[in-house]
Amino acid sequence: MTTRTQSPIRDGALAGLAGGLVFGLLMAGMGSLSMVGMLIGVENAVVGFIVHMVISAIAGAGFGALTRKLGAVPPVYAASMVYGAVLWVLGALIIMPLWLSVTADPMMSDMVFVVGGAQWVSLFGHVVGFGMTTGAVLLMLRGHAK
């Protein structure tokens, strides 16, 4: 039997992929994956899902690195929800509208910090779908949850 060495970045990336999958299903149901594809100039849901999963792996790796010293379950879950909310503000409310205003539609810059119905669903997806799933999987990979 071999033992796997702990790597906070690798474990975080794997956990981020799991969180991204859960959040991606919500995004697919809302029909918003094609907008994610527009970040690289391709308005297509499959491409959007791939872009979303790459972002999720990178975000998860960051979460794994940031929480490497948090050993107990409650602090990791709390941190995962806060991390999801921070990603929502940075990604959905700032970076995505600004990026899309350059690559797809100049009017998207008017959407910076605009919060309506779709953004509240996005907050839920970031905090619960991505954040809590990423936290749970990361804890499992670290051997804290059985």
Rosetta silent file (secondary structure, phi, psi, omega in degrees, C-alpha in Angstrom):
SEQUENCE: MTTRTQSPIRDGALAGLAGGLVFGLLMAGMGSLSMVGMLIGVENAVVGFIVHMVISAIAGAGFGALTRKLGAVPPVYAASMVYGAVLWVLGALIIMPLWLSVTADPMMSDMVFVVGGAQWVSLFGHVVGFGMTTGAVLLMLRGHAK
SCORE:     score description
SCORE:     0.000 S_00000001
   1 L     0.000  130.935  178.743    0.000    0.000    0.000 S_00000001
   2 L   -99.435  150.357  176.242    1.390    3.401   -0.942 S_00000001
   3 L  -106.591  137.375  179.769    0.831    6.589    0.957 S_00000001
   4 L   -88.150  131.208  177.164    0.083    9.785   -0.834 S_00000001
   5 L   -76.789  146.517  179.938    2.038   12.817    0.303 S_00000001
   6 L   -74.805  131.731  174.271    0.007   15.856    1.223 S_00000001
   7 L  -134.838  107.857 -176.964    0.125   18.724   -1.252 S_00000001
   8 H   -60.465  -33.659 -178.777   -2.125   21.653   -0.352 S_00000001
   9 H   -73.795  -45.693  178.859   -2.078   23.021   -3.896 S_00000001
  10 H   -64.126  -47.202  179.687   -2.819   19.686   -5.604 S_00000001
  11 H   -62.050  -39.114  177.652   -5.483   18.762   -3.057 S_00000001
  12 H   -64.340  -41.188  178.885   -6.996   22.238   -3.380 S_00000001
  13 H   -63.292  -42.974  177.791   -7.066   21.970   -7.175 S_00000001
  14 H   -63.695  -42.872  177.833   -8.821   18.590   -6.976 S_00000001
  15 H   -64.477  -39.320  177.568  -11.294   19.964   -4.434 S_00000001
  16 H   -62.987  -36.402  175.648  -11.819   23.014   -6.658 S_00000001
  17 H   -63.433  -39.677  177.421  -12.660   20.733   -9.581 S_00000001
  18 H   -65.420  -45.813  177.798  -15.324   19.048   -7.434 S_00000001
  19 H   -63.215  -38.991  178.289  -16.708   22.420   -6.353 S_00000001
  20 H   -64.181  -36.437  178.004  -16.560   23.631   -9.943 S_00000001
  21 H   -63.702  -46.821  179.875  -18.537   20.625  -11.112 S_00000001
  22 H   -62.744  -48.505  179.222  -21.326   21.282   -8.600 S_00000001
  23 H   -65.310  -36.808  178.820  -21.403   25.009   -9.380 S_00000001
  24 H   -61.600  -35.303  176.636  -21.132   24.249  -13.108 S_00000001
  25 H   -64.389  -40.579  176.159  -24.316   22.186  -12.945 S_00000001
  26 H   -62.936  -44.677  179.806  -26.122   25.176  -11.437 S_00000001
  27 H   -63.546  -38.708  177.942  -24.679   27.424  -14.144 S_00000001
  28 H   -62.630  -41.649  178.776  -25.763   24.970  -16.846 S_00000001
  29 H   -64.255  -29.476  179.260  -29.287   25.031  -15.438 S_00000001
  30 H   -87.416   -9.475 -178.407  -29.271   28.830  -15.585 S_00000001
  31 L    73.016   27.845 -175.449  -27.886   28.843  -19.132 S_00000001
  32 L  -103.544    1.163 -178.496  -24.897   30.986  -18.135 S_00000001
  33 H   -67.964  -32.316  179.611  -22.002   28.776  -19.239 S_00000001
  34 H   -64.101  -31.153  176.879  -21.854   30.289  -22.726 S_00000001
  35 H   -65.766  -35.640  176.872  -21.142   33.672  -21.109 S_00000001
  36 H   -65.476  -38.159  176.266  -18.129   32.125  -19.375 S_00000001
  37 H   -61.395  -29.756  179.357  -16.942   30.914  -22.774 S_00000001
  38 H   -65.705  -16.599  176.052  -17.089   34.509  -23.956 S_00000001
  39 H   -60.712  -27.626  176.541  -14.182   35.222  -21.602 S_00000001
  40 H  -112.582   17.624  174.426  -12.001   33.627  -24.274 S_00000001
  41 L    84.478   13.798 -179.212  -14.104   34.845  -27.189 S_00000001
  42 L  -124.973  109.386 -179.604  -16.183   31.686  -27.727 S_00000001
  43 L   -85.120   83.521 -174.970  -19.890   31.899  -26.920 S_00000001
  44 L  -151.332  133.495 -176.341  -20.439   28.181  -26.314 S_00000001
  45 H   -65.261  -38.401  179.975  -21.623   26.328  -23.209 S_00000001
  46 H   -66.167  -45.138  176.726  -19.128   23.449  -23.570 S_00000001
  47 H   -63.046  -41.210  177.276  -16.227   25.858  -23.932 S_00000001
  48 H   -59.581  -40.281  178.419  -17.643   27.871  -21.033 S_00000001
  49 H   -64.233  -41.164  179.243  -17.729   24.752  -18.884 S_00000001
  50 H   -63.891  -45.950  177.690  -14.079   23.997  -19.689 S_00000001
  51 H   -59.938  -44.842  178.933  -13.063   27.583  -18.869 S_00000001
  52 H   -58.669  -41.986 -179.066  -15.117   27.396  -15.666 S_00000001
  53 H   -69.208  -35.896  176.121  -13.389   24.164  -14.629 S_00000001
  54 H   -64.218  -46.211  177.533   -9.918   25.632  -15.258 S_00000001
  55 H   -60.502  -40.943 -179.683  -10.832   28.658  -13.130 S_00000001
  56 H   -63.103  -41.614  178.730  -12.230   26.316  -10.460 S_00000001
  57 H   -64.416  -42.242  179.592   -9.016   24.274  -10.316 S_00000001
  58 H   -66.267  -44.932  178.650   -6.926   27.443   -9.972 S_00000001
  59 H   -63.251  -40.163  178.004   -9.262   28.886   -7.327 S_00000001
  60 H   -64.301  -40.267  177.306   -9.243   25.552   -5.477 S_00000001
  61 H   -61.007  -41.469  176.537   -5.434   25.433   -5.538 S_00000001
  62 H   -62.817  -42.084  178.486   -5.410   28.898   -3.996 S_00000001
  63 H   -64.547  -41.961  178.104   -7.878   27.805   -1.331 S_00000001
  64 H   -59.992  -42.934  179.512   -5.788   24.723   -0.554 S_00000001
  65 H   -67.844  -42.554 -178.207   -2.687   26.866   -0.130 S_00000001
  66 H   -66.354  -31.230 -175.394   -4.458   29.508    1.958 S_00000001
  67 L  -105.042   15.441 -174.835   -5.994   26.965    4.333 S_00000001
  68 L   -59.257  -26.820 -178.799   -3.062   24.557    4.618 S_00000001
  69 L   -94.733   -5.014  177.399   -2.647   25.346    8.334 S_00000001
  70 L   -84.508  113.104 -175.856   -6.367   25.065    9.163 S_00000001
  71 L   -96.839  -32.310 -173.277   -6.786   21.573   10.532 S_00000001
  72 L   -84.446  156.304 -176.010  -10.229   21.487   12.062 S_00000001
  73 H   -64.927  -52.250 -176.502  -13.457   21.038   10.144 S_00000001
  74 H   -57.752  -43.312  179.247  -15.414   24.183   11.216 S_00000001
  75 H   -63.695  -34.726  179.499  -12.665   26.682   10.275 S_00000001
  76 H   -69.043  -42.362  177.760  -12.225   25.121    6.824 S_00000001
  77 H   -63.503  -44.005  178.355  -15.978   25.191    6.154 S_00000001
  78 H   -61.148  -45.475  179.469  -16.220   28.811    7.337 S_00000001
  79 H   -63.027  -35.963 -178.883  -13.217   29.750    5.218 S_00000001
  80 H   -66.496  -36.340  178.758  -14.713   27.967    2.194 S_00000001
  81 H   -71.674  -41.478  177.153  -17.901   30.029    2.408 S_00000001
  82 H   -63.847  -43.134  179.653  -15.993   33.297    2.837 S_00000001
  83 H   -60.121  -43.786  177.487  -13.693   32.313   -0.046 S_00000001
  84 H   -61.048  -41.058  178.731  -16.716   31.629   -2.264 S_00000001
  85 H   -66.144  -39.890  178.105  -18.189   35.038   -1.403 S_00000001
  86 H   -64.749  -42.245  177.396  -14.872   36.765   -2.150 S_00000001
  87 H   -62.041  -36.205  177.940  -14.664   34.943   -5.496 S_00000001
  88 H   -62.603  -48.683 -179.849  -18.207   36.108   -6.264 S_00000001
  89 H   -62.384  -51.207 -177.312  -17.329   39.755   -5.627 S_00000001
  90 H   -66.579  -46.774 -174.082  -14.034   39.599   -7.505 S_00000001
  91 H   -81.703  -58.177 -172.847  -15.153   37.330  -10.337 S_00000001
  92 H   -77.620  -32.572 -175.624  -18.851   37.858  -10.965 S_00000001
  93 H   -96.913  -20.108 -177.537  -19.160   41.485   -9.918 S_00000001
  94 H  -120.692  -66.314 -170.537  -15.826   42.940  -11.074 S_00000001
  95 H   -64.025  -49.237 -175.359  -13.564   40.825  -13.307 S_00000001
  96 H   -62.003  -49.230  178.768  -16.162   39.145  -15.537 S_00000001
  97 H   -62.839  -38.574  179.074  -18.100   42.316  -16.468 S_00000001
  98 H   -67.127  -43.567 -179.953  -14.886   44.262  -17.071 S_00000001
  99 H   -62.606  -45.784 -179.316  -13.307   41.443  -19.095 S_00000001
 100 H   -67.819  -25.885  177.129  -16.452   40.968  -21.168 S_00000001
 101 H   -68.395  -24.441  178.200  -16.639   44.725  -21.768 S_00000001
 102 H   -88.852  -41.819 -172.576  -13.275   44.414  -23.536 S_00000001
 103 H   -92.800  -25.074 -171.458  -13.782   41.075  -25.341 S_00000001
 104 L  -128.821  -50.794 -171.977  -17.509   40.918  -26.076 S_00000001
 105 L  -148.236  111.883 -178.732  -19.709   43.895  -25.236 S_00000001
 106 H   -56.702  -23.985 -179.724  -18.538   47.360  -24.132 S_00000001
 107 H   -72.431  -14.525  179.154  -21.814   47.802  -22.251 S_00000001
 108 H   -62.817  -23.836  178.340  -20.828   45.038  -19.814 S_00000001
 109 H   -62.872  -22.146  175.750  -18.720   47.587  -17.913 S_00000001
 110 H   -71.560  -10.938 -177.594  -22.049   49.015  -16.718 S_00000001
 111 H   -91.775   -1.654  178.977  -22.616   45.690  -14.902 S_00000001
 112 L   -62.814  127.361 -179.428  -19.734   46.129  -12.428 S_00000001
 113 L    62.230   18.865  174.929  -21.154   45.818   -8.904 S_00000001
 114 L   -87.935  126.668 -178.777  -24.712   45.443  -10.227 S_00000001
 115 L  -121.374  115.715  176.308  -26.632   42.939   -8.125 S_00000001
 116 L  -130.232 -160.492 -176.562  -29.951   41.569   -9.363 S_00000001
 117 H   -58.132  -46.552 -178.804  -31.709   38.213   -9.338 S_00000001
 118 H   -64.479  -34.796 -179.459  -29.101   36.331  -11.364 S_00000001
 119 H   -69.689  -32.503  177.564  -26.276   37.658   -9.182 S_00000001
 120 H   -68.479  -37.389  175.400  -27.944   36.371   -6.006 S_00000001
 121 H   -65.265  -38.993  177.921  -28.157   32.910   -7.568 S_00000001
 122 H   -63.446  -40.183  176.517  -24.504   33.309   -8.532 S_00000001
 123 H   -60.015  -45.740  177.369  -23.636   34.179   -4.917 S_00000001
 124 H   -57.793  -45.559 -179.815  -25.384   31.000   -3.779 S_00000001
 125 H   -62.824  -40.682  179.074  -23.453   29.008   -6.393 S_00000001
 126 H   -67.548  -43.043 -174.916  -20.129   30.517   -5.349 S_00000001
 127 H   -78.856  -48.957 -174.929  -20.695   30.046   -1.605 S_00000001
 128 H   -90.293  -55.394 -177.265  -22.551   26.736   -1.479 S_00000001
 129 H   -60.655  -55.403 -179.590  -21.884   25.037   -4.818 S_00000001
 130 H   -82.838  -55.799 -171.766  -18.228   25.933   -5.134 S_00000001
 131 H   -59.535  -58.493 -175.608  -17.185   26.977   -1.627 S_00000001
 132 H   -68.488  -36.124  177.246  -18.739   24.341    0.587 S_00000001
 133 H   -65.535  -44.369  178.597  -18.150   21.513   -1.893 S_00000001
 134 H   -60.335  -44.555  178.459  -14.504   22.542   -2.262 S_00000001
 135 H   -60.799  -45.093 -178.812  -14.154   22.702    1.537 S_00000001
 136 H   -63.964  -45.494 -178.690  -15.758   19.283    2.037 S_00000001
 137 H   -68.003  -39.007  177.660  -13.636   17.571   -0.619 S_00000001
 138 H   -61.530  -42.278  177.254  -10.477   19.263    0.641 S_00000001
 139 H   -62.126  -40.658  177.859  -11.203   17.994    4.154 S_00000001
 140 H   -63.218  -44.097 -179.689  -11.707   14.477    2.780 S_00000001
 141 H   -65.055  -28.512  178.085   -8.423   14.661    0.866 S_00000001
 142 L   -84.985   -4.961  178.075   -6.706   15.817    4.049 S_00000001
 143 L    83.547   16.871 -179.023   -8.210   12.898    5.954 S_00000001
 144 L   -91.155  -22.729 -179.375  -10.437   14.996    8.238 S_00000001
 145 L  -117.571  135.477 -178.145  -13.794   13.766    7.019 S_00000001
 146 L  -113.505    0.000    0.000  -14.682   10.121    6.801 S_00000001
